[in-house]
mmCIF file of N, CA and C in Angstrom:
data_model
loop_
_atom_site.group_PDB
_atom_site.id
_atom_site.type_symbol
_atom_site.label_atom_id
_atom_site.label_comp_id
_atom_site.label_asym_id
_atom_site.label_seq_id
_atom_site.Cartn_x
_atom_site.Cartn_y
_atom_site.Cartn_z
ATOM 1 N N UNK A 1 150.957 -79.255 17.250
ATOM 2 C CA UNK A 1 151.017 -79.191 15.808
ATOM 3 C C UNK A 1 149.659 -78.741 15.267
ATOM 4 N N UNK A 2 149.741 -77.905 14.420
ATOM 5 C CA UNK A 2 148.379 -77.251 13.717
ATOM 6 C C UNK A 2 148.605 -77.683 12.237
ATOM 7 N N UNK A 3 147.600 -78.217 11.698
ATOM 8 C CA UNK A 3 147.893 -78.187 10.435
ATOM 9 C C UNK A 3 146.528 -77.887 9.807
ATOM 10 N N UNK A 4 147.028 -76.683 8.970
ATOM 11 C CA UNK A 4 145.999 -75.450 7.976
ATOM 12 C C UNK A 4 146.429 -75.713 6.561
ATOM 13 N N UNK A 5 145.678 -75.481 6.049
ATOM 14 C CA UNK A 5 145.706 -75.085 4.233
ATOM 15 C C UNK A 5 144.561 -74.784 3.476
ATOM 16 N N UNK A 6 144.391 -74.713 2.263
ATOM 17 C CA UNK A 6 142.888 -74.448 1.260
ATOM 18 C C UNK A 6 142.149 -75.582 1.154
ATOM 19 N N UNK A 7 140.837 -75.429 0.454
ATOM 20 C CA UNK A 7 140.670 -76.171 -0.192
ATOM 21 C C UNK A 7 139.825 -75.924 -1.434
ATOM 22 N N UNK A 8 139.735 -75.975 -2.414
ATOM 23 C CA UNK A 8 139.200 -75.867 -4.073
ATOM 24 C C UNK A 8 137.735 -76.299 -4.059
ATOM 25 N N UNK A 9 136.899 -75.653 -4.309
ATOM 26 C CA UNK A 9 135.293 -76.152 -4.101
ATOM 27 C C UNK A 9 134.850 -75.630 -5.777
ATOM 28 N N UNK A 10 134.497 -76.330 -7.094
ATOM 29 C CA UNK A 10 133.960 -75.908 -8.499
ATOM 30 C C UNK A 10 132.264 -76.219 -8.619
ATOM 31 N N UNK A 11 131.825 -75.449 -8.452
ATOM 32 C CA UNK A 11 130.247 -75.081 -8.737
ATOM 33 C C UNK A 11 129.610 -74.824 -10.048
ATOM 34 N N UNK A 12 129.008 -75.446 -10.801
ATOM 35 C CA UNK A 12 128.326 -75.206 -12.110
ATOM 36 C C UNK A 12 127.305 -74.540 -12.085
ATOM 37 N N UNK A 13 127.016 -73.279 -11.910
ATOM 38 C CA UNK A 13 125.894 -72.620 -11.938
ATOM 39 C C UNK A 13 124.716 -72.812 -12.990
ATOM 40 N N UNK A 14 125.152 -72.804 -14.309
ATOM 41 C CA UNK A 14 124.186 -72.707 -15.475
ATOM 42 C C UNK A 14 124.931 -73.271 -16.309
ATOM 43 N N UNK A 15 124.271 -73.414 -17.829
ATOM 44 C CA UNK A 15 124.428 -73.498 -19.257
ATOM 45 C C UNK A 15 123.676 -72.527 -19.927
ATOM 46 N N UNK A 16 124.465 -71.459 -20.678
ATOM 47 C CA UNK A 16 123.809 -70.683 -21.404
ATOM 48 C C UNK A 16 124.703 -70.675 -23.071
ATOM 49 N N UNK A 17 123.966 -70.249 -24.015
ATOM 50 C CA UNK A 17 124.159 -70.192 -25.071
ATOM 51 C C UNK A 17 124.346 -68.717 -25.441
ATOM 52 N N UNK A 18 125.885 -68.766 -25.532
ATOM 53 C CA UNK A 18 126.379 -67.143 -26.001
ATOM 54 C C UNK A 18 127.652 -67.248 -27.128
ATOM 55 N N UNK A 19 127.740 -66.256 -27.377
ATOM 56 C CA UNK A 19 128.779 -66.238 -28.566
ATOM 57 C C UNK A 19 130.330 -66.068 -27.623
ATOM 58 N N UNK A 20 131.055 -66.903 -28.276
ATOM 59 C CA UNK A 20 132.463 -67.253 -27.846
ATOM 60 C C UNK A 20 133.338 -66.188 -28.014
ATOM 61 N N UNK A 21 134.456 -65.138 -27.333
ATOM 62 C CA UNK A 21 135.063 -63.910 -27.707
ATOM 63 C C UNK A 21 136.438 -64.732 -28.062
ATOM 64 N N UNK A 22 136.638 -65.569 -28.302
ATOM 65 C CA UNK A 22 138.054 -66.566 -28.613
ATOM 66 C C UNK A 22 137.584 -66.981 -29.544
ATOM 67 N N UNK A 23 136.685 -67.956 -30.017
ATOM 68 C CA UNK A 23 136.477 -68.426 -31.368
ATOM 69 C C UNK A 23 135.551 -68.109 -32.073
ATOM 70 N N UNK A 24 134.951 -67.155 -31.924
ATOM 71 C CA UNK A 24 133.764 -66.601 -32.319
ATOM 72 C C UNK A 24 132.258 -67.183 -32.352
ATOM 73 N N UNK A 25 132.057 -68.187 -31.886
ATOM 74 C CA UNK A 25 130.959 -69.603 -32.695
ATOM 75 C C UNK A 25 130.210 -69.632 -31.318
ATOM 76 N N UNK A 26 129.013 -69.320 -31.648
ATOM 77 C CA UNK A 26 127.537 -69.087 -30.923
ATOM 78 C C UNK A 26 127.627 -70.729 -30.231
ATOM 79 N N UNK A 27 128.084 -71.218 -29.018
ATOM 80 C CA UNK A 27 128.024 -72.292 -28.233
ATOM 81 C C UNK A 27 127.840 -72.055 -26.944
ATOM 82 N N UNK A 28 127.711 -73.469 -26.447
ATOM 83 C CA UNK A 28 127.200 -73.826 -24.647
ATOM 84 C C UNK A 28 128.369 -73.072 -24.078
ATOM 85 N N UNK A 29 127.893 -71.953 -23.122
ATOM 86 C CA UNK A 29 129.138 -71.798 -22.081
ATOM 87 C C UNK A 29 128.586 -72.386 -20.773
ATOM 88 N N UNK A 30 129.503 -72.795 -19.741
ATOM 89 C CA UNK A 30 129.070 -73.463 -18.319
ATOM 90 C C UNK A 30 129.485 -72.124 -17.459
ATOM 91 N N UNK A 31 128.479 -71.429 -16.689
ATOM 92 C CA UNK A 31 129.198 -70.620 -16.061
ATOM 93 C C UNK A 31 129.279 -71.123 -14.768
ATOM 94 N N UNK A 32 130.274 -71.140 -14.250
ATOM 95 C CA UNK A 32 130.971 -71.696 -12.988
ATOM 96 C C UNK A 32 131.001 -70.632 -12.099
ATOM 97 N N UNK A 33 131.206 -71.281 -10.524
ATOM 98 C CA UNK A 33 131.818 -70.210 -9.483
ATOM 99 C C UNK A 33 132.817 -71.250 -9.116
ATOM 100 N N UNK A 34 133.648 -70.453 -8.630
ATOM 101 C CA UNK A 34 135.554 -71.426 -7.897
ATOM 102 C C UNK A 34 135.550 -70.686 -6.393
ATOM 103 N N UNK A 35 135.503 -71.180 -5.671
ATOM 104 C CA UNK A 35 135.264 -71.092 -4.400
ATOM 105 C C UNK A 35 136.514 -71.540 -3.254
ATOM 106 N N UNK A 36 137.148 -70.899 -3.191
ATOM 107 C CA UNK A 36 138.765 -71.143 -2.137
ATOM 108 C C UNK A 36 138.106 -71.196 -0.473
ATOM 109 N N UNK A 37 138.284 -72.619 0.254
ATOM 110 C CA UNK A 37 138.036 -72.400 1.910
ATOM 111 C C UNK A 37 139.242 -72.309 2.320
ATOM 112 N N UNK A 38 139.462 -71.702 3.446
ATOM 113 C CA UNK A 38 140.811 -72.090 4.641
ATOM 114 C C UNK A 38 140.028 -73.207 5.215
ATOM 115 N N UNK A 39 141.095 -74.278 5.476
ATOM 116 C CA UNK A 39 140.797 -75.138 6.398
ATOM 117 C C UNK A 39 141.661 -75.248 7.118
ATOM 118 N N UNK A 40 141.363 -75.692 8.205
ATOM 119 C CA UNK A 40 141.918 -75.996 9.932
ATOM 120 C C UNK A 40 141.639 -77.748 10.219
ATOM 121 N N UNK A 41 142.413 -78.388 9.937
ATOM 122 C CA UNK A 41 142.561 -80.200 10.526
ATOM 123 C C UNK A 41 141.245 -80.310 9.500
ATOM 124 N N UNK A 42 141.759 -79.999 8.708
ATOM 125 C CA UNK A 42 141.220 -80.474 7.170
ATOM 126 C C UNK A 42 139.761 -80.448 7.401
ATOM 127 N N UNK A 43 138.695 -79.270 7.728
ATOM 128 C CA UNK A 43 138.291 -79.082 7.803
ATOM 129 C C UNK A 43 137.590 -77.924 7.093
ATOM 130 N N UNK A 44 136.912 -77.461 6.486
ATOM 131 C CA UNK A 44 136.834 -76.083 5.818
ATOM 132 C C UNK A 44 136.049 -75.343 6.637
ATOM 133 N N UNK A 45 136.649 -74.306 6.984
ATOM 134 C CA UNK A 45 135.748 -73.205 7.565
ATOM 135 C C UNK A 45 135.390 -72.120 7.402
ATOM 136 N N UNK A 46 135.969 -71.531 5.940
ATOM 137 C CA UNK A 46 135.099 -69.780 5.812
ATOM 138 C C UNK A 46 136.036 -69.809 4.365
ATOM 139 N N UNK A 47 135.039 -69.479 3.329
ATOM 140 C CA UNK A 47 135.455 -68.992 1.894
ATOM 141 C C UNK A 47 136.553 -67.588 1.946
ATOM 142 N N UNK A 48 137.410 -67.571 1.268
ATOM 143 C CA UNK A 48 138.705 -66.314 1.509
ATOM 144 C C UNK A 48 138.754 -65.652 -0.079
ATOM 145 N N UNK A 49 138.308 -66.697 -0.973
ATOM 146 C CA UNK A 49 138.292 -66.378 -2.389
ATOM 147 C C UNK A 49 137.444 -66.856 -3.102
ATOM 148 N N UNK A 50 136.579 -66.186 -3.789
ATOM 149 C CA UNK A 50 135.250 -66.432 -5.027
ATOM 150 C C UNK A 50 135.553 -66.097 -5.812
ATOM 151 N N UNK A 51 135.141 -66.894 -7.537
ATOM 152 C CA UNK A 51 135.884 -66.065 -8.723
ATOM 153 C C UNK A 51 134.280 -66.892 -9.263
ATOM 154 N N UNK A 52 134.432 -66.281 -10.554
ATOM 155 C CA UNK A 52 133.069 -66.496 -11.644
ATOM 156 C C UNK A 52 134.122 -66.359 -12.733
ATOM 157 N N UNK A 53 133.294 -67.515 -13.314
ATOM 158 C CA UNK A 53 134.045 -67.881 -14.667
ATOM 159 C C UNK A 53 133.321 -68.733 -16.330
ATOM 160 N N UNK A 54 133.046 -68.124 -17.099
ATOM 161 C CA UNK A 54 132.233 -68.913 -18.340
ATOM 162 C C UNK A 54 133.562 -69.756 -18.596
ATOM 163 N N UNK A 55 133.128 -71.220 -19.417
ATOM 164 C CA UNK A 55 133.897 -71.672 -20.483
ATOM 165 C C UNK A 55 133.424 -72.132 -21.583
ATOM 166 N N UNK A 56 134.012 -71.911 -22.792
ATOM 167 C CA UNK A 56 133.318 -72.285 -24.050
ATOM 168 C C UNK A 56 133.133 -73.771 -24.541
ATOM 169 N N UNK A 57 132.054 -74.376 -24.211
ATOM 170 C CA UNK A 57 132.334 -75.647 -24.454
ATOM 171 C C UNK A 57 132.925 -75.935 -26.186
ATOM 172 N N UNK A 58 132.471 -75.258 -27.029
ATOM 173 C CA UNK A 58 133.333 -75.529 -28.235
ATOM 174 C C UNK A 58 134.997 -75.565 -28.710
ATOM 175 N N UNK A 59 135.478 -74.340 -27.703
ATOM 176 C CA UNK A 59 136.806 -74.327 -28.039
ATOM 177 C C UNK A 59 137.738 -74.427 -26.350
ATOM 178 N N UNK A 60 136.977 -74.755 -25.506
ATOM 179 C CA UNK A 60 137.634 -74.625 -23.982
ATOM 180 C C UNK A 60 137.835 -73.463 -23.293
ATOM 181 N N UNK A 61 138.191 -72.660 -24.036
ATOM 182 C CA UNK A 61 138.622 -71.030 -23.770
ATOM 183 C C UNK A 61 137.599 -70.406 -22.296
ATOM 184 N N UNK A 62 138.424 -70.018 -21.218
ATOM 185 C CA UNK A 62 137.584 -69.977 -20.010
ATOM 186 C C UNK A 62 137.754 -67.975 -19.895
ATOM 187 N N UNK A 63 136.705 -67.084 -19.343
ATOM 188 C CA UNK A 63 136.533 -66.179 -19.064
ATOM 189 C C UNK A 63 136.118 -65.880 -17.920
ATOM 190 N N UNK A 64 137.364 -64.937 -16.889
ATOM 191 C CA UNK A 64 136.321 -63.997 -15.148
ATOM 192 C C UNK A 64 135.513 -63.163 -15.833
ATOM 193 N N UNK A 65 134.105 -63.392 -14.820
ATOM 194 C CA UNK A 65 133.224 -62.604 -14.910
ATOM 195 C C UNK A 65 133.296 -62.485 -13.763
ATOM 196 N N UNK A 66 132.801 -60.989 -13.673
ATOM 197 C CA UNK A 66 132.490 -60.508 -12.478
ATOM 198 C C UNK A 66 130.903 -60.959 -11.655
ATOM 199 N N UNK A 67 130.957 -60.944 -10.533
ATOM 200 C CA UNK A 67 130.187 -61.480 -9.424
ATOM 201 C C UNK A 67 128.636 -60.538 -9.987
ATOM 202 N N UNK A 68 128.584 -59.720 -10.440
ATOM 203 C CA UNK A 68 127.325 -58.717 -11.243
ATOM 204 C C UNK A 68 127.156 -59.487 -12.703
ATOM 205 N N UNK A 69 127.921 -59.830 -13.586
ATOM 206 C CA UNK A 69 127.829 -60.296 -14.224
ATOM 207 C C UNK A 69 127.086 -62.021 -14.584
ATOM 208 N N UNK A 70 127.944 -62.305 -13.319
ATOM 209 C CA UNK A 70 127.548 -63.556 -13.441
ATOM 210 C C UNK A 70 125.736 -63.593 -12.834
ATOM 211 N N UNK A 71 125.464 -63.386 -11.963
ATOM 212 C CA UNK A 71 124.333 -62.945 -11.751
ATOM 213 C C UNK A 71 123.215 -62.298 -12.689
ATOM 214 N N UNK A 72 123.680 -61.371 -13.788
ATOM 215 C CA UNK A 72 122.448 -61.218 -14.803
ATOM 216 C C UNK A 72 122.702 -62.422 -15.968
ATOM 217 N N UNK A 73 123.741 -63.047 -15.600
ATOM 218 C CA UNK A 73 123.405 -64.385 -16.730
ATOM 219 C C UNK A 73 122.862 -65.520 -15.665
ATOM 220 N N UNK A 74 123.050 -65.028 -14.416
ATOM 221 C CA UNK A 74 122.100 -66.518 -14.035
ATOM 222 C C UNK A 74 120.463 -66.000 -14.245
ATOM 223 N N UNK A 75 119.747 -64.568 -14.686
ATOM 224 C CA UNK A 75 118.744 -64.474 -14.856
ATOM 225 C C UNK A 75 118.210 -64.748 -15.712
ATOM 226 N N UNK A 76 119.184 -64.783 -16.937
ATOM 227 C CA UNK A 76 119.184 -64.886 -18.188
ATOM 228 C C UNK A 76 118.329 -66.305 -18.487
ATOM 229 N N UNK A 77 119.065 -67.222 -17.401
ATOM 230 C CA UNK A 77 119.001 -68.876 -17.557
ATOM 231 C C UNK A 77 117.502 -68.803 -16.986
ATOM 232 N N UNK A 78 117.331 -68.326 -16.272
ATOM 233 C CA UNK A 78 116.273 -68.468 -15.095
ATOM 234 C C UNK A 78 115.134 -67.845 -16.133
ATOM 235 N N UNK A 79 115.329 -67.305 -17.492
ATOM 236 C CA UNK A 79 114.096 -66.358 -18.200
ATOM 237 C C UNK A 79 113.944 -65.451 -17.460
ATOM 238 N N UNK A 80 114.178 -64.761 -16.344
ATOM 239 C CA UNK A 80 113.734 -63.603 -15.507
ATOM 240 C C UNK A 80 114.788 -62.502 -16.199
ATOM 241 N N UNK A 81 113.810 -61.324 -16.092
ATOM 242 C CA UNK A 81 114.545 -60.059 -16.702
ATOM 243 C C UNK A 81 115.878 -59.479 -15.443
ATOM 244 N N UNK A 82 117.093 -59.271 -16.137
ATOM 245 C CA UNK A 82 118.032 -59.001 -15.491
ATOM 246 C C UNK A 82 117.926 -57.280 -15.422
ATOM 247 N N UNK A 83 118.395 -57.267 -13.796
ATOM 248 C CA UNK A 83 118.431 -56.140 -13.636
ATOM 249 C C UNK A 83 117.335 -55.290 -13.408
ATOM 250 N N UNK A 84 117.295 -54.092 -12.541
ATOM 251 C CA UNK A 84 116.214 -53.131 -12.409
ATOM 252 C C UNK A 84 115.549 -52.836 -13.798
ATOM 253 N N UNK A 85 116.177 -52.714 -14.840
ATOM 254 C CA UNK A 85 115.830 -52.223 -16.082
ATOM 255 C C UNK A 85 114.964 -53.525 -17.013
ATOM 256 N N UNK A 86 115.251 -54.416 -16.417
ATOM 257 C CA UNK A 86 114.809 -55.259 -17.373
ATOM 258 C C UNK A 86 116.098 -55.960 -18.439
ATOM 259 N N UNK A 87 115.837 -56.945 -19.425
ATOM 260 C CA UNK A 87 116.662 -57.113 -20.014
ATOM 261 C C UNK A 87 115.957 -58.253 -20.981
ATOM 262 N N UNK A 88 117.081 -58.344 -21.602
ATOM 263 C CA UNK A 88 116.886 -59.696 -23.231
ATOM 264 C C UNK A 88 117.071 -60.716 -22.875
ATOM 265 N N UNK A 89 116.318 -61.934 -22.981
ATOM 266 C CA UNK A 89 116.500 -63.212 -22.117
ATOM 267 C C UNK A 89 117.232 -63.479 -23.757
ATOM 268 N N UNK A 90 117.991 -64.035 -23.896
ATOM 269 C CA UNK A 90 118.700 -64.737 -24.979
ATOM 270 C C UNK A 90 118.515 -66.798 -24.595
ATOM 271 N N UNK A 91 118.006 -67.110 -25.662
ATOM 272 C CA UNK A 91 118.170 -68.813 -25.964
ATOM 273 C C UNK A 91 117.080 -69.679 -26.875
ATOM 274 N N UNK A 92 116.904 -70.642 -26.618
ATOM 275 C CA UNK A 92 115.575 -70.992 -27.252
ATOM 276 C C UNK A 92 114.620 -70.501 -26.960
ATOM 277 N N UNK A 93 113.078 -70.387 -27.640
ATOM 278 C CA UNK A 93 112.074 -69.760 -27.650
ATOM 279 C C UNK A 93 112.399 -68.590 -27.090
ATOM 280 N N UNK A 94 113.159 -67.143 -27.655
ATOM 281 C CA UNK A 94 113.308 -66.180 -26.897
ATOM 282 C C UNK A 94 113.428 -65.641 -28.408
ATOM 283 N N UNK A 95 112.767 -64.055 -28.512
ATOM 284 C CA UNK A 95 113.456 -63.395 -29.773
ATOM 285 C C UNK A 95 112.149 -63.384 -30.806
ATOM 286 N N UNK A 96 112.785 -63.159 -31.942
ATOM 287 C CA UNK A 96 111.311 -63.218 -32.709
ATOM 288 C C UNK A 96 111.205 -64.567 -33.197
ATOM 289 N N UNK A 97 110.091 -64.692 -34.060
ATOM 290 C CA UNK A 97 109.931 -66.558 -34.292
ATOM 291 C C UNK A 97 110.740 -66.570 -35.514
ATOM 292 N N UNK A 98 111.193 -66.499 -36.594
ATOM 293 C CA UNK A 98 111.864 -66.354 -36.861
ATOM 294 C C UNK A 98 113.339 -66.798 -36.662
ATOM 295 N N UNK A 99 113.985 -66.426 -35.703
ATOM 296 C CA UNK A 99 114.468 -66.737 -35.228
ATOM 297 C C UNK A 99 114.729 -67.928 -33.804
ATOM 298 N N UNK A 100 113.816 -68.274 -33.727
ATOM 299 C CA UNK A 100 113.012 -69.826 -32.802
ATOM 300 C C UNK A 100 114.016 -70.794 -33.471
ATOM 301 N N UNK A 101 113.861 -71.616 -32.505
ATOM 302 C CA UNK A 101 114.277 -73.147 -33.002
ATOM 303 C C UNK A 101 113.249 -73.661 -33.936
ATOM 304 N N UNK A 102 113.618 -74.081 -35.268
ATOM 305 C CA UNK A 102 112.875 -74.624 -36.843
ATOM 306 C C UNK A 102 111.983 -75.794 -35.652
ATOM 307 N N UNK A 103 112.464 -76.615 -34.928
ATOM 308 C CA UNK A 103 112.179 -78.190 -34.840
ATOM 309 C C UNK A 103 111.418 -78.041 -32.909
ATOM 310 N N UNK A 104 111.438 -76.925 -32.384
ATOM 311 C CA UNK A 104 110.488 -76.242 -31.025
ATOM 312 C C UNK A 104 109.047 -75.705 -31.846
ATOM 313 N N UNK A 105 108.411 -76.529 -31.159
ATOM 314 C CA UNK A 105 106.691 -75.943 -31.482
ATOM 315 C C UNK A 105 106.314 -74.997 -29.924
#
């Protein structure tokens, strides 16, 4: 007797602050990875499926991002410029002051 099946592995990569394409309202998204193993005598032994995924903590509403994607928003988090080109770190203290958090010195 062999007994095989999956198993479900949810990873929280970051918290970033982006605008919601479902409810429109500038909130926390969690970007996640979902990670599928085969296992063998309930064991896990080799990932078969990876997905990337934001969710809006304001309205729940979940979005795939692609594996490139998700990656220049984990730079985003990290303050490091995304991409060969460089890029816009978006969040607190980022941007002009002005636009800063009133209550961040």
């Amino acid at each position: 007797m062999i007994i095989f099946g999956t198993k479900g592995y949810l990873y929280q990569l970051a918290i970033l602050t982006l605008v919601c394409g479902q409810c429109g309202n500038p909130s926390a998204h969690t970007l996640k990875k979902r990670v599928t193993k085969f296992t063998l005598f309930f064991v896990p032994l080799f990932p078969f499926s990876t997905k990337y995924l934001t969710q809006c903590t304001f309205c729940g509403a979940e979005q795939r991002v692609s594996k490139e994607q998700a990656d220049q928003l984990l730079a985003q988090a990290a303050g490091q410029p995304a991409g060969p080109g460089g890029g816009q770190a978006y969040g607190p203290g980022h941007g002009r002051p002005e636009q800063r958090n009133p209550y961040q010195r």
